[in-house]
């Protein structure tokens, strides 16, 4: 069964045909939400620094601030406010973009891959294996005409102390980001897709020409 699922991802048109320029508007909002959310979280943490000495509480405050910022920026945007749907399943927030894919916010680890808990659900997500959503979310997706579970584009961020060092957009298959780019890359005149040199057949990474 898993092999069949992985094969469907290999043949998926999402990462082979993904054009970041088409989605640049919502990617700009996601990028801004990380920057402004980090500033918002910093102000909250300054109000009671002892409470937020715990790394988990710090990360939770940052994630909440980013998500709140994204919600507010989408809400006031006349182009995107009717094109984004928010879903919550298994304590994770998903934003459905035009019924095509989810955006999720995640921190980057030392190897520039997303941090997460050592759970089957998380490991399956970054391997490209179908992940579970609760029944209510699946029903809502079905009402919208979405077949199956949409792929995830992670808006990832690496921070050091109070600063955000880097923001990348990534889509994972078999634990490897087959889509991986920054906004600076798509703002150039052209992008190309290059064959990855990992063991995954057909992995594609967006890169600068």
Short mmCIF file of N, CA and C in Angstrom, two decimals, residues 62-202:
data_model
loop_
_atom_site.label_atom_id
_atom_site.label_comp_id
_atom_site.label_asym_id
_atom_site.label_seq_id
_atom_site.Cartn_x
_atom_site.Cartn_y
_atom_site.Cartn_z
N UNK A 62 5.87 31.62 19.09
CA UNK A 62 6.25 32.05 17.74
C UNK A 62 5.29 31.52 16.70
N UNK A 63 4.97 30.24 16.77
CA UNK A 63 4.05 29.64 15.79
C UNK A 63 2.67 30.30 15.84
N UNK A 64 2.18 30.54 17.05
CA UNK A 64 0.88 31.18 17.19
C UNK A 64 0.89 32.59 16.60
N UNK A 65 1.98 33.30 16.82
CA UNK A 65 2.07 34.68 16.31
C UNK A 65 2.13 34.69 14.79
N UNK A 66 2.86 33.74 14.19
CA UNK A 66 2.94 33.65 12.73
C UNK A 66 1.58 33.32 12.13
N UNK A 67 0.90 32.36 12.72
CA UNK A 67 -0.42 31.96 12.22
C UNK A 67 -1.42 33.09 12.34
N UNK A 68 -1.38 33.81 13.46
CA UNK A 68 -2.28 34.95 13.65
C UNK A 68 -1.99 36.04 12.62
N UNK A 69 -0.72 36.28 12.37
CA UNK A 69 -0.33 37.29 11.38
C UNK A 69 -0.81 36.89 9.99
N UNK A 70 -0.66 35.62 9.64
CA UNK A 70 -1.10 35.13 8.33
C UNK A 70 -2.61 35.29 8.19
N UNK A 71 -3.34 34.93 9.24
CA UNK A 71 -4.80 35.07 9.23
C UNK A 71 -5.20 36.52 8.99
N UNK A 72 -4.55 37.45 9.68
CA UNK A 72 -4.91 38.86 9.55
C UNK A 72 -4.54 39.42 8.18
N UNK A 73 -3.37 39.04 7.67
CA UNK A 73 -2.95 39.56 6.37
C UNK A 73 -3.82 39.02 5.24
N UNK A 74 -4.19 37.75 5.32
CA UNK A 74 -5.10 37.17 4.32
C UNK A 74 -6.46 37.84 4.41
N UNK A 75 -6.91 38.08 5.64
CA UNK A 75 -8.24 38.64 5.86
C UNK A 75 -8.44 40.01 5.24
N UNK A 76 -7.38 40.80 5.15
CA UNK A 76 -7.52 42.16 4.60
C UNK A 76 -7.08 42.23 3.13
N UNK A 77 -6.72 41.08 2.56
CA UNK A 77 -6.27 41.08 1.17
C UNK A 77 -7.44 40.76 0.24
N UNK A 78 -7.83 41.67 -0.65
CA UNK A 78 -9.02 41.44 -1.49
C UNK A 78 -8.87 40.31 -2.50
N UNK A 79 -7.64 39.95 -2.83
CA UNK A 79 -7.42 38.88 -3.80
C UNK A 79 -7.47 37.51 -3.13
N UNK A 80 -6.88 37.41 -1.95
CA UNK A 80 -6.69 36.10 -1.33
C UNK A 80 -7.67 35.76 -0.23
N UNK A 81 -8.43 36.73 0.28
CA UNK A 81 -9.25 36.42 1.46
C UNK A 81 -10.36 35.41 1.20
N UNK A 82 -10.75 35.21 -0.06
CA UNK A 82 -11.77 34.21 -0.37
C UNK A 82 -11.17 32.95 -1.01
N UNK A 83 -9.86 32.94 -1.12
CA UNK A 83 -9.19 31.82 -1.78
C UNK A 83 -8.43 30.93 -0.81
N UNK A 84 -8.44 31.30 0.47
CA UNK A 84 -7.71 30.55 1.48
C UNK A 84 -8.70 30.00 2.51
N UNK A 85 -8.59 28.73 2.81
CA UNK A 85 -9.43 28.09 3.83
C UNK A 85 -8.54 27.52 4.93
N UNK A 86 -8.92 27.76 6.16
CA UNK A 86 -8.16 27.26 7.30
C UNK A 86 -8.76 25.97 7.82
N UNK A 87 -7.88 24.99 8.08
CA UNK A 87 -8.30 23.72 8.66
C UNK A 87 -7.36 23.38 9.82
N UNK A 88 -7.91 22.69 10.80
CA UNK A 88 -7.10 22.21 11.92
C UNK A 88 -7.38 20.73 12.13
N UNK A 89 -6.32 19.95 12.17
CA UNK A 89 -6.46 18.51 12.38
C UNK A 89 -5.24 18.01 13.13
N UNK A 90 -5.49 17.23 14.17
CA UNK A 90 -4.40 16.65 14.96
C UNK A 90 -3.40 17.72 15.42
N UNK A 91 -3.95 18.84 15.89
CA UNK A 91 -3.17 19.95 16.46
C UNK A 91 -2.25 20.63 15.45
N UNK A 92 -2.55 20.47 14.17
CA UNK A 92 -1.77 21.13 13.14
C UNK A 92 -2.69 22.00 12.29
N UNK A 93 -2.21 23.20 11.92
CA UNK A 93 -2.99 24.14 11.13
C UNK A 93 -2.61 24.03 9.67
N UNK A 94 -3.63 23.88 8.81
CA UNK A 94 -3.42 23.80 7.36
C UNK A 94 -4.20 24.93 6.69
N UNK A 95 -3.57 25.60 5.73
CA UNK A 95 -4.27 26.61 4.94
C UNK A 95 -4.38 26.11 3.50
N UNK A 96 -5.61 25.87 3.06
CA UNK A 96 -5.85 25.38 1.71
C UNK A 96 -5.84 26.55 0.73
N UNK A 97 -5.00 26.46 -0.29
CA UNK A 97 -4.86 27.51 -1.29
C UNK A 97 -5.55 27.08 -2.58
N UNK A 98 -6.65 27.74 -2.92
CA UNK A 98 -7.36 27.47 -4.18
C UNK A 98 -7.67 25.99 -4.41
N UNK A 99 -7.84 25.24 -3.33
CA UNK A 99 -8.14 23.81 -3.44
C UNK A 99 -7.01 23.00 -4.09
N UNK A 100 -5.82 23.62 -4.18
CA UNK A 100 -4.70 22.96 -4.85
C UNK A 100 -3.68 22.36 -3.89
N UNK A 101 -3.37 23.07 -2.81
CA UNK A 101 -2.36 22.58 -1.88
C UNK A 101 -2.53 23.28 -0.54
N UNK A 102 -1.94 22.69 0.48
CA UNK A 102 -1.91 23.29 1.81
C UNK A 102 -0.63 24.10 1.99
N UNK A 103 -0.73 25.18 2.75
CA UNK A 103 0.44 25.86 3.29
C UNK A 103 0.48 25.60 4.79
N UNK A 104 1.65 25.19 5.29
CA UNK A 104 1.84 25.00 6.72
C UNK A 104 3.15 25.68 7.12
N UNK A 105 3.19 26.20 8.32
CA UNK A 105 4.38 26.89 8.82
C UNK A 105 5.16 25.95 9.74
N UNK A 106 6.47 25.84 9.48
CA UNK A 106 7.32 24.97 10.29
C UNK A 106 8.72 25.56 10.42
N UNK A 107 9.35 25.31 11.56
CA UNK A 107 10.73 25.74 11.77
C UNK A 107 11.69 24.80 11.06
N UNK A 108 12.81 25.37 10.60
CA UNK A 108 13.87 24.58 9.98
C UNK A 108 14.90 24.16 11.03
N UNK A 109 15.38 22.92 10.88
CA UNK A 109 16.44 22.44 11.76
C UNK A 109 17.81 22.73 11.18
N UNK A 110 18.83 22.12 11.76
CA UNK A 110 20.21 22.38 11.36
C UNK A 110 20.49 21.94 9.92
N UNK A 111 19.82 20.92 9.45
CA UNK A 111 20.07 20.40 8.11
C UNK A 111 19.15 21.04 7.07
N UNK A 112 18.53 22.15 7.42
CA UNK A 112 17.59 22.84 6.52
C UNK A 112 16.41 21.96 6.13
N UNK A 113 16.01 21.08 7.02
CA UNK A 113 14.78 20.31 6.87
C UNK A 113 13.91 20.61 8.07
N UNK A 114 12.61 20.41 7.93
CA UNK A 114 11.69 20.85 8.97
C UNK A 114 11.85 20.05 10.25
N UNK A 115 11.69 20.75 11.36
CA UNK A 115 11.74 20.12 12.67
C UNK A 115 10.36 19.53 12.98
N UNK A 116 10.36 18.46 13.72
CA UNK A 116 9.08 17.87 14.11
C UNK A 116 9.27 16.80 15.16
N UNK A 117 8.17 16.27 15.64
CA UNK A 117 8.23 15.21 16.62
C UNK A 117 8.47 13.88 15.93
N UNK A 118 9.00 12.94 16.67
CA UNK A 118 9.26 11.62 16.12
C UNK A 118 8.00 10.77 16.20
N UNK A 119 7.01 11.13 15.36
CA UNK A 119 5.75 10.39 15.32
C UNK A 119 5.53 9.85 13.92
N UNK A 120 4.73 8.81 13.82
CA UNK A 120 4.44 8.23 12.51
C UNK A 120 3.77 9.25 11.60
N UNK A 121 2.86 10.06 12.17
CA UNK A 121 2.14 11.04 11.36
C UNK A 121 3.11 12.07 10.76
N UNK A 122 4.02 12.57 11.58
CA UNK A 122 4.97 13.56 11.09
C UNK A 122 5.93 12.93 10.08
N UNK A 123 6.45 11.75 10.41
CA UNK A 123 7.38 11.09 9.49
C UNK A 123 6.73 10.77 8.16
N UNK A 124 5.46 10.34 8.19
CA UNK A 124 4.76 10.07 6.94
C UNK A 124 4.56 11.33 6.12
N UNK A 125 4.32 12.44 6.80
CA UNK A 125 4.11 13.71 6.10
C UNK A 125 5.33 14.10 5.30
N UNK A 126 6.51 14.03 5.91
CA UNK A 126 7.70 14.47 5.19
C UNK A 126 8.24 13.40 4.25
N UNK A 127 7.71 12.17 4.34
CA UNK A 127 8.10 11.15 3.37
C UNK A 127 7.20 11.19 2.14
N UNK A 128 6.15 11.99 2.19
CA UNK A 128 5.23 12.03 1.06
C UNK A 128 4.17 10.97 1.13
N UNK A 129 4.13 10.22 2.23
CA UNK A 129 3.09 9.21 2.40
C UNK A 129 1.83 9.90 2.90
N UNK A 130 0.67 9.41 2.47
CA UNK A 130 -0.59 10.03 2.88
C UNK A 130 -0.63 10.19 4.39
N UNK A 131 -0.93 11.38 4.86
CA UNK A 131 -1.04 11.65 6.28
C UNK A 131 -2.52 11.71 6.66
N UNK A 132 -2.81 11.57 7.92
CA UNK A 132 -4.20 11.49 8.36
C UNK A 132 -4.75 12.87 8.68
N UNK A 133 -6.02 13.06 8.33
CA UNK A 133 -6.79 14.24 8.73
C UNK A 133 -8.05 13.75 9.42
N UNK A 134 -8.58 14.55 10.33
CA UNK A 134 -9.79 14.08 11.01
C UNK A 134 -11.00 14.09 10.06
N UNK A 135 -12.05 13.41 10.46
CA UNK A 135 -13.20 13.21 9.59
C UNK A 135 -13.87 14.51 9.19
N UNK A 136 -13.93 15.45 10.13
CA UNK A 136 -14.57 16.74 9.83
C UNK A 136 -13.84 17.47 8.70
N UNK A 137 -12.53 17.46 8.75
CA UNK A 137 -11.74 18.11 7.70
C UNK A 137 -11.94 17.40 6.37
N UNK A 138 -11.92 16.08 6.39
CA UNK A 138 -12.11 15.32 5.15
C UNK A 138 -13.49 15.60 4.54
N UNK A 139 -14.50 15.75 5.39
CA UNK A 139 -15.84 16.07 4.89
C UNK A 139 -15.87 17.44 4.24
N UNK A 140 -15.22 18.42 4.89
CA UNK A 140 -15.19 19.78 4.33
C UNK A 140 -14.43 19.82 3.02
N UNK A 141 -13.34 19.07 2.93
CA UNK A 141 -12.58 19.01 1.69
C UNK A 141 -13.42 18.40 0.57
N UNK A 142 -14.18 17.36 0.93
CA UNK A 142 -15.04 16.71 -0.05
C UNK A 142 -16.11 17.67 -0.56
N UNK A 143 -16.69 18.48 0.34
CA UNK A 143 -17.70 19.46 -0.05
C UNK A 143 -17.14 20.49 -1.03
N UNK A 144 -15.84 20.77 -0.89
CA UNK A 144 -15.18 21.73 -1.77
C UNK A 144 -14.77 21.11 -3.11
N UNK A 145 -15.01 19.81 -3.23
CA UNK A 145 -14.64 19.13 -4.47
C UNK A 145 -13.19 18.71 -4.52
N UNK A 146 -12.53 18.68 -3.35
CA UNK A 146 -11.12 18.27 -3.29
C UNK A 146 -11.07 16.75 -3.17
N UNK A 147 -10.40 16.11 -4.10
CA UNK A 147 -10.26 14.66 -4.09
C UNK A 147 -8.95 14.28 -3.42
N UNK A 148 -9.05 13.43 -2.41
CA UNK A 148 -7.85 13.03 -1.69
C UNK A 148 -7.34 14.15 -0.78
N UNK A 149 -6.13 13.97 -0.30
CA UNK A 149 -5.53 14.95 0.60
C UNK A 149 -4.55 15.80 -0.20
N UNK A 150 -4.72 17.11 -0.19
CA UNK A 150 -3.82 17.98 -0.96
C UNK A 150 -2.38 17.89 -0.46
N UNK A 151 -1.42 18.11 -1.34
CA UNK A 151 -0.01 18.15 -0.92
C UNK A 151 0.25 19.37 -0.05
N UNK A 152 1.34 19.33 0.69
CA UNK A 152 1.70 20.42 1.60
C UNK A 152 2.91 21.16 1.05
N UNK A 153 2.80 22.48 1.00
CA UNK A 153 3.96 23.34 0.78
C UNK A 153 4.26 23.99 2.13
N UNK A 154 5.39 23.66 2.70
CA UNK A 154 5.76 24.21 4.00
C UNK A 154 6.43 25.57 3.83
N UNK A 155 5.96 26.55 4.57
CA UNK A 155 6.66 27.83 4.71
C UNK A 155 7.58 27.66 5.91
N UNK A 156 8.86 27.46 5.64
CA UNK A 156 9.80 27.11 6.70
C UNK A 156 10.69 28.30 7.05
N UNK A 157 11.14 28.31 8.27
CA UNK A 157 11.96 29.43 8.73
C UNK A 157 13.03 28.95 9.68
N UNK A 158 14.20 29.55 9.56
CA UNK A 158 15.31 29.25 10.46
C UNK A 158 15.58 30.49 11.29
N UNK A 159 15.64 30.32 12.58
CA UNK A 159 15.89 31.47 13.45
C UNK A 159 17.12 31.24 14.30
N UNK A 160 17.70 32.34 14.73
CA UNK A 160 18.84 32.32 15.65
C UNK A 160 18.61 33.42 16.65
N UNK A 161 18.38 33.05 17.90
CA UNK A 161 18.04 34.04 18.91
C UNK A 161 16.73 34.72 18.57
N UNK A 162 16.76 36.02 18.41
CA UNK A 162 15.55 36.78 18.12
C UNK A 162 15.32 36.98 16.62
N UNK A 163 16.24 36.55 15.80
CA UNK A 163 16.21 36.87 14.38
C UNK A 163 15.80 35.68 13.51
N UNK A 164 15.10 35.97 12.43
CA UNK A 164 14.81 34.99 11.40
C UNK A 164 15.94 35.07 10.36
N UNK A 165 16.68 33.99 10.21
CA UNK A 165 17.82 34.00 9.30
C UNK A 165 17.42 33.70 7.86
N UNK A 166 16.42 32.85 7.70
CA UNK A 166 16.06 32.41 6.35
C UNK A 166 14.62 31.91 6.33
N UNK A 167 13.95 32.16 5.22
CA UNK A 167 12.59 31.65 5.00
C UNK A 167 12.59 30.91 3.66
N UNK A 168 12.20 29.65 3.68
CA UNK A 168 12.19 28.83 2.46
C UNK A 168 10.81 28.19 2.30
N UNK A 169 10.49 27.81 1.08
CA UNK A 169 9.25 27.09 0.79
C UNK A 169 9.64 25.70 0.30
N UNK A 170 9.07 24.67 0.95
CA UNK A 170 9.51 23.30 0.68
C UNK A 170 8.33 22.33 0.58
N UNK A 171 8.47 21.37 -0.32
CA UNK A 171 7.54 20.25 -0.41
C UNK A 171 8.38 18.98 -0.35
N UNK A 172 7.97 18.03 0.50
CA UNK A 172 8.79 16.86 0.78
C UNK A 172 8.25 15.59 0.14
N UNK A 173 9.16 14.76 -0.33
CA UNK A 173 8.88 13.39 -0.75
C UNK A 173 10.02 12.52 -0.24
N UNK A 174 9.66 11.43 0.46
CA UNK A 174 10.64 10.50 1.02
C UNK A 174 11.68 11.22 1.88
N UNK A 175 11.22 12.23 2.62
CA UNK A 175 12.09 12.92 3.55
C UNK A 175 12.98 13.96 2.93
N UNK A 176 12.87 14.18 1.61
CA UNK A 176 13.73 15.14 0.92
C UNK A 176 12.88 16.26 0.32
N UNK A 177 13.32 17.52 0.45
CA UNK A 177 12.54 18.62 -0.13
C UNK A 177 12.70 18.67 -1.65
N UNK A 178 11.74 18.10 -2.38
CA UNK A 178 11.82 18.08 -3.84
C UNK A 178 11.46 19.43 -4.45
N UNK A 179 10.77 20.25 -3.67
CA UNK A 179 10.60 21.67 -4.00
C UNK A 179 11.25 22.44 -2.86
N UNK A 180 12.14 23.38 -3.19
CA UNK A 180 12.88 24.09 -2.16
C UNK A 180 13.36 25.41 -2.76
N UNK A 181 12.78 26.53 -2.33
CA UNK A 181 13.15 27.81 -2.92
C UNK A 181 12.89 28.94 -1.94
N UNK A 182 13.47 30.09 -2.23
CA UNK A 182 13.22 31.32 -1.48
C UNK A 182 12.52 32.31 -2.39
N UNK A 183 11.96 33.36 -1.81
CA UNK A 183 11.31 34.39 -2.63
C UNK A 183 12.32 35.13 -3.50
N UNK A 184 13.54 35.27 -3.03
CA UNK A 184 14.56 35.91 -3.85
C UNK A 184 14.78 35.15 -5.15
N UNK A 185 14.68 33.83 -5.10
CA UNK A 185 14.90 33.01 -6.28
C UNK A 185 13.78 33.21 -7.32
N UNK A 186 12.55 33.30 -6.88
CA UNK A 186 11.48 33.43 -7.86
C UNK A 186 11.30 34.86 -8.33
N UNK A 187 11.96 35.81 -7.66
CA UNK A 187 11.87 37.19 -8.12
C UNK A 187 12.86 37.48 -9.24
N UNK A 188 13.76 36.54 -9.52
CA UNK A 188 14.67 36.71 -10.64
C UNK A 188 13.94 36.40 -11.93
N UNK A 189 14.59 36.66 -13.06
CA UNK A 189 13.90 36.56 -14.35
C UNK A 189 13.50 35.14 -14.70
N UNK A 190 14.30 34.15 -14.28
CA UNK A 190 13.99 32.78 -14.65
C UNK A 190 14.36 31.85 -13.50
N UNK A 191 13.66 30.73 -13.43
CA UNK A 191 14.07 29.65 -12.54
C UNK A 191 14.18 28.40 -13.35
N UNK A 192 14.90 27.46 -12.83
CA UNK A 192 14.98 26.17 -13.51
C UNK A 192 14.76 25.08 -12.48
N UNK A 193 14.47 23.88 -12.95
CA UNK A 193 14.34 22.72 -12.10
C UNK A 193 15.51 21.81 -12.38
N UNK A 194 16.22 21.43 -11.36
CA UNK A 194 17.39 20.59 -11.56
C UNK A 194 17.18 19.25 -10.88
N UNK A 195 17.78 18.24 -11.45
CA UNK A 195 17.70 16.90 -10.89
C UNK A 195 18.45 16.88 -9.56
N UNK A 196 17.81 16.37 -8.52
CA UNK A 196 18.50 16.27 -7.24
C UNK A 196 19.47 15.11 -7.29
N UNK A 197 20.52 15.17 -6.48
CA UNK A 197 21.51 14.11 -6.48
C UNK A 197 21.31 13.15 -5.32
N UNK A 198 20.10 13.16 -4.73
CA UNK A 198 19.82 12.18 -3.69
C UNK A 198 19.33 10.89 -4.33
N UNK A 199 18.88 9.95 -3.50
CA UNK A 199 18.50 8.64 -4.02
C UNK A 199 17.09 8.59 -4.57
N UNK A 200 16.33 9.68 -4.41
CA UNK A 200 14.96 9.70 -4.92
C UNK A 200 14.96 9.93 -6.42
N UNK A 201 14.27 9.08 -7.15
CA UNK A 201 14.20 9.22 -8.60
C UNK A 201 13.22 10.32 -8.98
N UNK A 202 13.71 11.32 -9.67
CA UNK A 202 12.81 12.34 -10.18
C UNK A 202 12.64 13.53 -9.26
#
